[in-house]
Amino acid sequence: MPELITPTARLHRSWLAARDDWGRGVHQDGSGLKPSDDVDSPEGFADWVRRLRDGADESRPLPGGLVPAIYWWIVEGDEVLGAISLRLRLNDFLRNAGGHIGYGVRPSARRRGVATFALGAALAEAARRGIDRVLVTCVDGNRPSARTIERHGGVLEDVRDTELGRTRRYWIRTR
């Protein structure tokens, strides 16, 4: 049974296996991974995990227009299946293209309900934090993600061209 956990350096090898399943250099939605992050070395990985964990601290200023966010890894035992993040507020970019929640599931773990589970858990946390309406987006051609969002009550506001390409924008009520 999958669960959401706070990122931990203890799962370095498992996270690398998940990354390699995606492919090195491939963007992983919801992971908080930047191209400049050193995740191969234990020290670099621990620094990245620390940055993810600190990202939810709303009292800290964040660089480059970032907003506070909670990051989780989707795991089954010690196997990393994917990642999901809940952004605690929206800036202009997120309002237009990225939304409150981003998620990704490694290719070998897809079609097992992992994204549906993770999105439901993130929506519950958004409700606990008083976020009544959550914006969730996906690439226009990503039918599995669109179905996952719609399963959770996502109402399509529009499909628009954004910095991320043609994007479907859904709103989900959390209460």
Tab-separated table of N, CA and C in Angstrom:
chain	number	residue	atom	x	y	z
A	1	MET	N	0.853	-1.185	0.000
A	1	MET	CA	0.000	0.000	0.000
A	1	MET	C	0.895	1.243	0.000
A	2	PRO	N	0.691	2.165	-0.945
A	2	PRO	CA	1.534	3.359	-0.967
A	2	PRO	C	1.225	4.283	0.209
A	3	GLU	N	2.205	5.110	0.541
A	3	GLU	CA	2.031	6.150	1.552
A	3	GLU	C	2.866	7.359	1.156
A	4	LEU	N	2.520	8.507	1.730
A	4	LEU	CA	3.310	9.716	1.535
A	4	LEU	C	4.235	9.869	2.726
A	5	ILE	N	5.504	10.160	2.450
A	5	ILE	CA	6.459	10.418	3.522
A	5	ILE	C	7.209	11.709	3.218
A	6	THR	N	7.734	12.316	4.256
A	6	THR	CA	8.617	13.462	4.088
A	6	THR	C	9.916	12.959	3.460
A	7	PRO	N	10.485	13.687	2.501
A	7	PRO	CA	11.743	13.240	1.907
A	7	PRO	C	12.802	12.950	2.971
A	8	THR	N	13.589	11.928	2.730
A	8	THR	CA	14.614	11.507	3.676
A	8	THR	C	15.856	11.026	2.934
A	9	ALA	N	17.024	11.388	3.450
A	9	ALA	CA	18.287	10.954	2.849
A	9	ALA	C	18.460	9.438	2.971
A	10	ARG	N	17.743	8.794	3.865
A	10	ARG	CA	17.829	7.348	4.060
A	10	ARG	C	17.469	6.585	2.784
A	11	LEU	N	16.625	7.175	1.931
A	11	LEU	CA	16.173	6.492	0.717
A	11	LEU	C	16.951	6.922	-0.527
A	12	HIS	N	18.195	7.335	-0.342
A	12	HIS	CA	19.002	7.824	-1.457
A	12	HIS	C	19.049	6.818	-2.614
A	13	ARG	N	19.409	5.565	-2.331
A	13	ARG	CA	19.528	4.565	-3.399
A	13	ARG	C	18.191	4.317	-4.087
A	14	SER	N	17.135	4.242	-3.309
A	14	SER	CA	15.809	4.011	-3.885
A	14	SER	C	15.378	5.193	-4.748
A	15	TRP	N	15.685	6.416	-4.283
A	15	TRP	CA	15.331	7.594	-5.069
A	15	TRP	C	16.101	7.607	-6.381
A	16	LEU	N	17.391	7.232	-6.335
A	16	LEU	CA	18.184	7.183	-7.570
A	16	LEU	C	17.616	6.155	-8.548
A	17	ALA	N	17.149	5.014	-8.036
A	17	ALA	CA	16.535	4.004	-8.907
A	17	ALA	C	15.281	4.579	-9.570
A	18	ALA	N	14.485	5.326	-8.806
A	18	ALA	CA	13.289	5.955	-9.377
A	18	ALA	C	13.687	6.985	-10.426
A	19	ARG	N	14.692	7.791	-10.116
A	19	ARG	CA	15.169	8.798	-11.080
A	19	ARG	C	15.623	8.125	-12.363
A	20	ASP	N	16.354	7.014	-12.238
A	20	ASP	CA	16.847	6.319	-13.425
A	20	ASP	C	15.700	5.686	-14.215
A	21	ASP	N	14.618	5.315	-13.538
A	21	ASP	CA	13.426	4.809	-14.221
A	21	ASP	C	12.846	5.916	-15.105
A	22	TRP	N	12.809	7.150	-14.590
A	22	TRP	CA	12.356	8.299	-15.389
A	22	TRP	C	13.333	8.557	-16.529
A	23	GLY	N	14.639	8.477	-16.194
A	23	GLY	CA	15.714	8.856	-17.111
A	23	GLY	C	16.426	10.074	-16.551
A	24	ARG	N	17.729	10.038	-16.555
A	24	ARG	CA	18.509	11.176	-16.048
A	24	ARG	C	18.172	12.433	-16.842
A	25	GLY	N	17.990	13.527	-16.116
A	25	GLY	CA	17.713	14.804	-16.762
A	25	GLY	C	16.261	15.020	-17.156
A	26	VAL	N	15.405	14.031	-16.926
A	26	VAL	CA	13.990	14.168	-17.259
A	26	VAL	C	13.290	14.892	-16.105
A	27	HIS	N	12.462	15.883	-16.431
A	27	HIS	CA	11.727	16.624	-15.402
A	27	HIS	C	10.742	15.697	-14.696
A	28	GLN	N	10.728	15.775	-13.376
A	28	GLN	CA	9.803	14.976	-12.571
A	28	GLN	C	8.851	15.923	-11.847
A	29	ASP	N	7.629	16.029	-12.318
A	29	ASP	CA	6.657	16.916	-11.692
A	29	ASP	C	6.510	16.592	-10.209
A	30	GLY	N	6.428	17.644	-9.400
A	30	GLY	CA	6.178	17.484	-7.973
A	30	GLY	C	7.387	17.165	-7.126
A	31	SER	N	8.551	16.965	-7.751
A	31	SER	CA	9.727	16.521	-6.998
A	31	SER	C	10.544	17.656	-6.402
A	32	GLY	N	10.425	18.851	-6.943
A	32	GLY	CA	11.264	19.949	-6.479
A	32	GLY	C	12.695	19.859	-6.991
A	33	LEU	N	12.965	18.945	-7.894
A	33	LEU	CA	14.313	18.745	-8.425
A	33	LEU	C	14.610	19.775	-9.509
A	34	LYS	N	15.761	20.418	-9.368
A	34	LYS	CA	16.227	21.389	-10.364
A	34	LYS	C	17.406	20.783	-11.118
A	35	PRO	N	17.635	21.178	-12.360
A	35	PRO	CA	18.762	20.613	-13.115
A	35	PRO	C	20.110	20.788	-12.408
A	36	SER	N	20.244	21.820	-11.609
A	36	SER	CA	21.528	22.082	-10.934
A	36	SER	C	21.704	21.287	-9.640
A	37	ASP	N	20.683	20.581	-9.174
A	37	ASP	CA	20.787	19.828	-7.917
A	37	ASP	C	21.714	18.621	-8.085
A	38	ASP	N	22.638	18.458	-7.144
A	38	ASP	CA	23.525	17.289	-7.104
A	38	ASP	C	22.840	16.234	-6.248
A	39	VAL	N	22.227	15.267	-6.888
A	39	VAL	CA	21.541	14.214	-6.135
A	39	VAL	C	22.302	12.895	-6.165
A	40	ASP	N	23.389	12.846	-6.924
A	40	ASP	CA	24.148	11.605	-7.015
A	40	ASP	C	25.038	11.371	-5.797
A	41	SER	N	25.659	12.409	-5.291
A	41	SER	CA	26.518	12.239	-4.114
A	41	SER	C	25.656	12.230	-2.855
A	42	PRO	N	26.044	11.462	-1.836
A	42	PRO	CA	25.278	11.459	-0.586
A	42	PRO	C	25.157	12.849	0.033
A	43	GLU	N	26.209	13.649	-0.045
A	43	GLU	CA	26.174	14.997	0.536
A	43	GLU	C	25.217	15.901	-0.231
A	44	GLY	N	25.305	15.875	-1.558
A	44	GLY	CA	24.415	16.692	-2.385
A	44	GLY	C	22.964	16.282	-2.213
A	45	PHE	N	22.735	14.973	-2.136
A	45	PHE	CA	21.378	14.471	-1.946
A	45	PHE	C	20.819	14.941	-0.606
A	46	ALA	N	21.634	14.848	0.444
A	46	ALA	CA	21.196	15.291	1.775
A	46	ALA	C	20.885	16.790	1.768
A	47	ASP	N	21.688	17.573	1.049
A	47	ASP	CA	21.415	19.021	0.951
A	47	ASP	C	20.092	19.268	0.241
A	48	TRP	N	19.848	18.535	-0.838
A	48	TRP	CA	18.593	18.696	-1.586
A	48	TRP	C	17.398	18.311	-0.715
A	49	VAL	N	17.496	17.193	-0.010
A	49	VAL	CA	16.419	16.758	0.882
A	49	VAL	C	16.163	17.823	1.952
A	50	ARG	N	17.205	18.396	2.495
A	50	ARG	CA	17.058	19.454	3.512
A	50	ARG	C	16.312	20.656	2.917
A	51	ARG	N	16.663	21.034	1.696
A	51	ARG	CA	15.980	22.168	1.039
A	51	ARG	C	14.499	21.868	0.844
A	52	LEU	N	14.183	20.637	0.445
A	52	LEU	CA	12.774	20.261	0.283
A	52	LEU	C	12.032	20.362	1.613
A	53	ARG	N	12.637	19.837	2.660
A	53	ARG	CA	11.995	19.849	3.975
A	53	ARG	C	11.813	21.276	4.489
A	54	ASP	N	12.775	22.142	4.213
A	54	ASP	CA	12.693	23.539	4.660
A	54	ASP	C	11.709	24.357	3.828
A	55	GLY	N	11.307	23.845	2.658
A	55	GLY	CA	10.448	24.595	1.742
A	55	GLY	C	9.065	24.919	2.270
A	56	ALA	N	8.618	24.209	3.299
A	56	ALA	CA	7.281	24.458	3.857
A	56	ALA	C	7.284	25.539	4.928
A	57	ASP	N	8.462	25.996	5.314
A	57	ASP	CA	8.576	27.009	6.367
A	57	ASP	C	8.191	28.374	5.804
A	58	GLU	N	6.986	28.807	6.126
A	58	GLU	CA	6.471	30.061	5.562
A	58	GLU	C	7.161	31.297	6.133
A	59	SER	N	7.956	31.135	7.176
A	59	SER	CA	8.648	32.280	7.772
A	59	SER	C	9.968	32.582	7.061
A	60	ARG	N	10.428	31.671	6.222
A	60	ARG	CA	11.708	31.855	5.524
A	60	ARG	C	11.485	32.462	4.146
A	61	PRO	N	12.290	33.443	3.781
A	61	PRO	CA	12.207	33.952	2.404
A	61	PRO	C	12.785	32.906	1.449
A	62	LEU	N	12.138	32.746	0.314
A	62	LEU	CA	12.582	31.770	-0.672
A	62	LEU	C	13.124	32.492	-1.898
A	63	PRO	N	14.122	31.926	-2.549
A	63	PRO	CA	14.737	32.593	-3.703
A	63	PRO	C	13.887	32.485	-4.962
A	64	GLY	N	14.128	33.384	-5.881
A	64	GLY	CA	13.627	33.272	-7.240
A	64	GLY	C	12.138	33.122	-7.435
A	65	GLY	N	11.329	33.773	-6.630
A	65	GLY	CA	9.888	33.713	-6.818
A	65	GLY	C	9.244	32.409	-6.378
A	66	LEU	N	9.997	31.565	-5.671
A	66	LEU	CA	9.407	30.324	-5.169
A	66	LEU	C	8.412	30.633	-4.062
A	67	VAL	N	7.465	29.740	-3.870
A	67	VAL	CA	6.481	29.879	-2.798
A	67	VAL	C	6.666	28.717	-1.823
A	68	PRO	N	6.217	28.865	-0.581
A	68	PRO	CA	6.318	27.741	0.352
A	68	PRO	C	5.558	26.526	-0.177
A	69	ALA	N	6.158	25.359	0.003
A	69	ALA	CA	5.555	24.123	-0.504
A	69	ALA	C	5.934	22.958	0.400
A	70	ILE	N	5.029	22.011	0.472
A	70	ILE	CA	5.277	20.764	1.195
A	70	ILE	C	5.561	19.694	0.138
A	71	TYR	N	6.672	18.993	0.319
A	71	TYR	CA	7.053	17.917	-0.593
A	71	TYR	C	6.904	16.586	0.115
A	72	TRP	N	6.369	15.616	-0.602
A	72	TRP	CA	6.296	14.245	-0.110
A	72	TRP	C	6.819	13.323	-1.190
A	73	TRP	N	7.334	12.195	-0.748
A	73	TRP	CA	7.615	11.108	-1.670
A	73	TRP	C	6.517	10.080	-1.505
A	74	ILE	N	6.144	9.491	-2.614
A	74	ILE	CA	5.166	8.405	-2.619
A	74	ILE	C	5.994	7.119	-2.565
A	75	VAL	N	5.807	6.340	-1.507
A	75	VAL	CA	6.621	5.139	-1.322
A	75	VAL	C	5.743	3.933	-1.029
A	76	GLU	N	6.310	2.794	-1.307
A	76	GLU	CA	5.732	1.523	-0.895
A	76	GLU	C	6.892	0.776	-0.229
A	77	GLY	N	6.828	0.646	1.088
A	77	GLY	CA	7.983	0.137	1.817
A	77	GLY	C	9.118	1.134	1.651
A	78	ASP	N	10.257	0.662	1.169
A	78	ASP	CA	11.394	1.554	0.917
A	78	ASP	C	11.563	1.883	-0.558
A	79	GLU	N	10.554	1.574	-1.381
A	79	GLU	CA	10.632	1.867	-2.812
A	79	GLU	C	9.959	3.206	-3.110
A	80	VAL	N	10.720	4.122	-3.691
A	80	VAL	CA	10.173	5.425	-4.082
A	80	VAL	C	9.426	5.254	-5.403
A	81	LEU	N	8.134	5.583	-5.369
A	81	LEU	CA	7.270	5.449	-6.547
A	81	LEU	C	7.072	6.769	-7.280
A	82	GLY	N	7.247	7.883	-6.562
A	82	GLY	CA	7.025	9.187	-7.173
A	82	GLY	C	7.098	10.274	-6.129
A	83	ALA	N	6.587	11.440	-6.498
A	83	ALA	CA	6.611	12.600	-5.610
A	83	ALA	C	5.381	13.457	-5.857
A	84	ILE	N	5.027	14.219	-4.830
A	84	ILE	CA	3.909	15.155	-4.948
A	84	ILE	C	4.212	16.356	-4.073
A	85	SER	N	3.813	17.519	-4.517
A	85	SER	CA	4.033	18.732	-3.728
A	85	SER	C	2.744	19.541	-3.659
A	86	LEU	N	2.594	20.204	-2.530
A	86	LEU	CA	1.474	21.120	-2.298
A	86	LEU	C	2.058	22.498	-2.078
A	87	ARG	N	1.797	23.397	-3.018
A	87	ARG	CA	2.252	24.782	-2.881
A	87	ARG	C	1.217	25.525	-2.044
A	88	LEU	N	1.698	26.208	-1.028
A	88	LEU	CA	0.788	26.790	-0.039
A	88	LEU	C	0.157	28.094	-0.496
A	89	ARG	N	0.657	28.667	-1.540
A	89	ARG	CA	0.012	29.825	-2.185
A	89	ARG	C	0.460	29.873	-3.638
A	90	LEU	N	-0.216	30.695	-4.411
A	90	LEU	CA	0.075	30.798	-5.835
A	90	LEU	C	0.720	32.135	-6.163
A	91	ASN	N	1.716	32.106	-7.034
A	91	ASN	CA	2.220	33.330	-7.644
A	91	ASN	C	1.640	33.385	-9.062
A	92	ASP	N	2.021	34.367	-9.854
A	92	ASP	CA	1.433	34.511	-11.190
A	92	ASP	C	1.693	33.290	-12.067
A	93	PHE	N	2.920	32.765	-12.034
A	93	PHE	CA	3.243	31.590	-12.843
A	93	PHE	C	2.383	30.397	-12.437
A	94	LEU	N	2.293	30.143	-11.143
A	94	LEU	CA	1.519	28.997	-10.672
A	94	LEU	C	0.032	29.163	-10.963
A	95	ARG	N	-0.471	30.384	-10.850
A	95	ARG	CA	-1.888	30.644	-11.145
A	95	ARG	C	-2.182	30.388	-12.621
A	96	ASN	N	-1.230	30.677	-13.474
A	96	ASN	CA	-1.426	30.500	-14.906
A	96	ASN	C	-1.156	29.069	-15.356
A	97	ALA	N	-0.098	28.446	-14.820
A	97	ALA	CA	0.354	27.186	-15.407
A	97	ALA	C	0.577	26.043	-14.421
A	98	GLY	N	1.154	26.309	-13.257
A	98	GLY	CA	1.632	25.223	-12.406
A	98	GLY	C	0.665	24.706	-11.369
A	99	GLY	N	-0.189	25.584	-10.824
A	99	GLY	CA	-1.165	25.166	-9.829
A	99	GLY	C	-0.615	24.964	-8.433
A	100	HIS	N	-1.498	24.548	-7.530
A	100	HIS	CA	-1.132	24.269	-6.136
A	100	HIS	C	-0.406	22.938	-5.980
A	101	ILE	N	-0.770	21.966	-6.799
A	101	ILE	CA	-0.261	20.613	-6.618
A	101	ILE	C	0.415	20.145	-7.903
A	102	GLY	N	1.602	19.568	-7.727
A	102	GLY	CA	2.300	18.916	-8.831
A	102	GLY	C	2.639	17.505	-8.393
A	103	TYR	N	2.553	16.555	-9.292
A	103	TYR	CA	2.872	15.174	-8.927
A	103	TYR	C	3.417	14.432	-10.129
A	104	GLY	N	4.181	13.397	-9.837
A	104	GLY	CA	4.693	12.515	-10.877
A	104	GLY	C	4.911	11.123	-10.307
A	105	VAL	N	4.668	10.129	-11.116
A	105	VAL	CA	4.843	8.724	-10.735
A	105	VAL	C	5.825	8.098	-11.722
A	106	ARG	N	6.825	7.401	-11.187
A	106	ARG	CA	7.825	6.782	-12.052
A	106	ARG	C	7.149	5.822	-13.043
A	107	PRO	N	7.691	5.696	-14.239
A	107	PRO	CA	7.029	4.892	-15.276
A	107	PRO	C	6.643	3.480	-14.843
A	108	SER	N	7.504	2.794	-14.088
A	108	SER	CA	7.209	1.403	-13.730
A	108	SER	C	6.123	1.274	-12.667
A	109	ALA	N	5.698	2.391	-12.058
A	109	ALA	CA	4.657	2.340	-11.013
A	109	ALA	C	3.323	2.907	-11.484
A	110	ARG	N	3.230	3.238	-12.745
A	110	ARG	CA	1.991	3.836	-13.263
A	110	ARG	C	0.907	2.777	-13.469
A	111	ARG	N	-0.329	3.275	-13.570
A	111	ARG	CA	-1.517	2.446	-13.833
A	111	ARG	C	-1.835	1.519	-12.665
A	112	ARG	N	-1.460	1.959	-11.434
A	112	ARG	CA	-1.742	1.173	-10.229
A	112	ARG	C	-2.500	1.997	-9.192
A	113	GLY	N	-2.954	3.212	-9.571
A	113	GLY	CA	-3.692	4.055	-8.635
A	113	GLY	C	-2.815	4.891	-7.725
A	114	VAL	N	-1.514	4.924	-7.986
A	114	VAL	CA	-0.581	5.653	-7.131
A	114	VAL	C	-0.859	7.152	-7.171
A	115	ALA	N	-1.048	7.716	-8.360
A	115	ALA	CA	-1.318	9.153	-8.469
A	115	ALA	C	-2.661	9.502	-7.840
A	116	THR	N	-3.657	8.657	-8.024
A	116	THR	CA	-4.974	8.910	-7.430
A	116	THR	C	-4.872	8.955	-5.913
A	117	PHE	N	-4.157	7.991	-5.338
A	117	PHE	CA	-3.940	7.986	-3.891
A	117	PHE	C	-3.232	9.261	-3.441
A	118	ALA	N	-2.124	9.599	-4.085
A	118	ALA	CA	-1.304	10.729	-3.662
A	118	ALA	C	-2.065	12.047	-3.780
A	119	LEU	N	-2.794	12.241	-4.874
A	119	LEU	CA	-3.565	13.471	-5.032
A	119	LEU	C	-4.618	13.582	-3.940
A	120	GLY	N	-5.288	12.495	-3.611
A	120	GLY	CA	-6.280	12.520	-2.529
A	120	GLY	C	-5.659	12.919	-1.206
A	121	ALA	N	-4.480	12.391	-0.902
A	121	ALA	CA	-3.800	12.732	0.353
A	121	ALA	C	-3.376	14.204	0.366
A	122	ALA	N	-2.877	14.712	-0.754
A	122	ALA	CA	-2.472	16.122	-0.818
A	122	ALA	C	-3.682	17.049	-0.705
A	123	LEU	N	-4.802	16.662	-1.297
A	123	LEU	CA	-6.019	17.471	-1.175
A	123	LEU	C	-6.498	17.516	0.272
A	124	ALA	N	-6.391	16.405	0.987
A	124	ALA	CA	-6.777	16.386	2.402
A	124	ALA	C	-5.897	17.335	3.212
A	125	GLU	N	-4.607	17.373	2.908
A	125	GLU	CA	-3.702	18.299	3.613
A	125	GLU	C	-4.038	19.747	3.263
A	126	ALA	N	-4.378	20.006	2.005
A	126	ALA	CA	-4.781	21.363	1.614
A	126	ALA	C	-6.002	21.793	2.422
A	127	ALA	N	-6.973	20.901	2.582
A	127	ALA	CA	-8.177	21.211	3.371
A	127	ALA	C	-7.796	21.508	4.821
A	128	ARG	N	-6.914	20.688	5.411
A	128	ARG	CA	-6.471	20.920	6.799
A	128	ARG	C	-5.812	22.285	6.961
A	129	ARG	N	-5.186	22.761	5.908
A	129	ARG	CA	-4.493	24.052	5.952
A	129	ARG	C	-5.390	25.216	5.536
A	130	GLY	N	-6.664	24.947	5.292
A	130	GLY	CA	-7.607	26.013	4.976
A	130	GLY	C	-7.609	26.454	3.526
A	131	ILE	N	-7.019	25.664	2.641
A	131	ILE	CA	-7.059	25.978	1.209
A	131	ILE	C	-8.330	25.333	0.658
A	132	ASP	N	-9.346	26.148	0.419
A	132	ASP	CA	-10.668	25.637	0.043
A	132	ASP	C	-10.770	25.199	-1.413
A	133	ARG	N	-10.047	25.878	-2.287
A	133	ARG	CA	-10.040	25.538	-3.714
A	133	ARG	C	-8.597	25.378	-4.145
A	134	VAL	N	-8.330	24.282	-4.829
A	134	VAL	CA	-6.971	23.961	-5.255
A	134	VAL	C	-6.937	23.924	-6.781
A	135	LEU	N	-5.941	24.580	-7.346
A	135	LEU	CA	-5.714	24.538	-8.781
A	135	LEU	C	-4.736	23.403	-9.081
A	136	VAL	N	-5.151	22.494	-9.962
A	136	VAL	CA	-4.288	21.391	-10.393
A	136	VAL	C	-4.268	21.421	-11.912
A	137	THR	N	-3.080	21.335	-12.481
A	137	THR	CA	-2.941	21.430	-13.931
A	137	THR	C	-2.246	20.190	-14.482
A	138	CYS	N	-2.422	19.990	-15.781
A	138	CYS	CA	-1.671	18.937	-16.468
A	138	CYS	C	-1.535	19.323	-17.934
A	139	VAL	N	-0.580	18.728	-18.573
A	139	VAL	CA	-0.393	18.922	-20.009
A	139	VAL	C	-1.663	18.457	-20.720
A	140	ASP	N	-2.068	19.195	-21.729
A	140	ASP	CA	-3.331	18.909	-22.411
A	140	ASP	C	-3.425	17.474	-22.905
A	141	GLY	N	-2.359	16.896	-23.378
A	141	GLY	CA	-2.416	15.540	-23.908
A	141	GLY	C	-2.256	14.432	-22.879
A	142	ASN	N	-2.117	14.773	-21.612
A	142	ASN	CA	-1.897	13.764	-20.574
A	142	ASN	C	-3.242	13.275	-20.025
A	143	ARG	N	-3.881	12.381	-20.760
A	143	ARG	CA	-5.213	11.881	-20.362
A	143	ARG	C	-5.204	11.150	-19.022
A	144	PRO	N	-4.189	10.338	-18.708
A	144	PRO	CA	-4.201	9.697	-17.386
A	144	PRO	C	-4.215	10.714	-16.236
A	145	SER	N	-3.434	11.781	-16.359
A	145	SER	CA	-3.421	12.788	-15.302
A	145	SER	C	-4.753	13.523	-15.249
A	146	ALA	N	-5.311	13.846	-16.404
A	146	ALA	CA	-6.616	14.519	-16.434
A	146	ALA	C	-7.675	13.647	-15.751
A	147	ARG	N	-7.659	12.341	-16.017
A	147	ARG	CA	-8.622	11.441	-15.367
A	147	ARG	C	-8.413	11.398	-13.855
A	148	THR	N	-7.163	11.404	-13.421
A	148	THR	CA	-6.868	11.410	-11.982
A	148	THR	C	-7.458	12.657	-11.339
A	149	ILE	N	-7.251	13.809	-11.956
A	149	ILE	CA	-7.770	15.072	-11.428
A	149	ILE	C	-9.299	15.054	-11.420
A	150	GLU	N	-9.896	14.588	-12.497
A	150	GLU	CA	-11.363	14.538	-12.598
A	150	GLU	C	-11.951	13.571	-11.567
A	151	ARG	N	-11.259	12.464	-11.270
A	151	ARG	CA	-11.720	11.520	-10.240
A	151	ARG	C	-11.857	12.194	-8.882
A	152	HIS	N	-11.063	13.223	-8.654
A	152	HIS	CA	-11.107	13.948	-7.384
A	152	HIS	C	-11.994	15.186	-7.457
A	153	GLY	N	-12.844	15.240	-8.459
A	153	GLY	CA	-13.797	16.340	-8.556
A	153	GLY	C	-13.288	17.547	-9.305
A	154	GLY	N	-12.187	17.415	-10.010
A	154	GLY	CA	-11.642	18.542	-10.759
A	154	GLY	C	-12.616	19.048	-11.798
A	155	VAL	N	-12.826	20.362	-11.794
A	155	VAL	CA	-13.690	21.014	-12.770
A	155	VAL	C	-12.788	21.817	-13.709
A	156	LEU	N	-12.852	21.492	-14.984
A	156	LEU	CA	-12.003	22.150	-15.975
A	156	LEU	C	-12.406	23.616	-16.118
A	157	GLU	N	-11.464	24.509	-15.816
A	157	GLU	CA	-11.717	25.937	-16.038
A	157	GLU	C	-11.421	26.292	-17.488
A	158	ASP	N	-10.261	25.863	-17.985
A	158	ASP	CA	-9.910	26.149	-19.369
A	158	ASP	C	-8.687	25.334	-19.776
A	159	VAL	N	-8.402	25.410	-21.066
A	159	VAL	CA	-7.177	24.869	-21.642
A	159	VAL	C	-6.509	26.057	-22.303
A	160	ARG	N	-5.244	26.304	-21.924
A	160	ARG	CA	-4.574	27.496	-22.446
A	160	ARG	C	-3.113	27.210	-22.737
A	161	ASP	N	-2.545	28.069	-23.562
A	161	ASP	CA	-1.112	28.000	-23.823
A	161	ASP	C	-0.397	28.727	-22.692
A	162	THR	N	0.569	28.037	-22.067
A	162	THR	CA	1.323	28.588	-20.937
A	162	THR	C	2.809	28.379	-21.173
A	163	GLU	N	3.591	28.801	-20.203
A	163	GLU	CA	5.039	28.591	-20.253
A	163	GLU	C	5.377	27.099	-20.273
A	164	LEU	N	4.453	26.265	-19.854
A	164	LEU	CA	4.669	24.816	-19.826
A	164	LEU	C	4.085	24.112	-21.046
A	165	GLY	N	3.538	24.887	-21.982
A	165	GLY	CA	2.875	24.304	-23.144
A	165	GLY	C	1.362	24.377	-22.982
A	166	ARG	N	0.650	23.650	-23.808
A	166	ARG	CA	-0.824	23.644	-23.741
A	166	ARG	C	-1.229	22.937	-22.447
A	167	THR	N	-1.963	23.660	-21.597
A	167	THR	CA	-2.212	23.216	-20.222
A	167	THR	C	-3.695	23.188	-19.900
A	168	ARG	N	-4.128	22.084	-19.286
A	168	ARG	CA	-5.493	21.950	-18.766
A	168	ARG	C	-5.466	22.431	-17.325
A	169	ARG	N	-6.373	23.345	-16.956
A	169	ARG	CA	-6.420	23.929	-15.607
A	169	ARG	C	-7.732	23.537	-14.935
A	170	TYR	N	-7.613	22.820	-13.820
A	170	TYR	CA	-8.769	22.327	-13.063
A	170	TYR	C	-8.789	22.940	-11.662
A	171	TRP	N	-9.974	23.185	-11.155
A	171	TRP	CA	-10.167	23.579	-9.749
A	171	TRP	C	-10.856	22.439	-9.024
A	172	ILE	N	-10.380	22.171	-7.818
A	172	ILE	CA	-10.966	21.138	-6.969
A	172	ILE	C	-11.314	21.765	-5.620
A	173	ARG	N	-12.544	21.608	-5.188
A	173	ARG	CA	-12.950	22.053	-3.845
A	173	ARG	C	-12.463	21.024	-2.839
A	174	THR	N	-11.881	21.495	-1.743
A	174	THR	CA	-11.355	20.566	-0.739
A	174	THR	C	-12.324	20.375	0.417
A	175	ARG	N	-13.360	21.198	0.484
A	175	ARG	CA	-14.347	21.088	1.573
A	175	ARG	C	-15.750	21.109	1.011
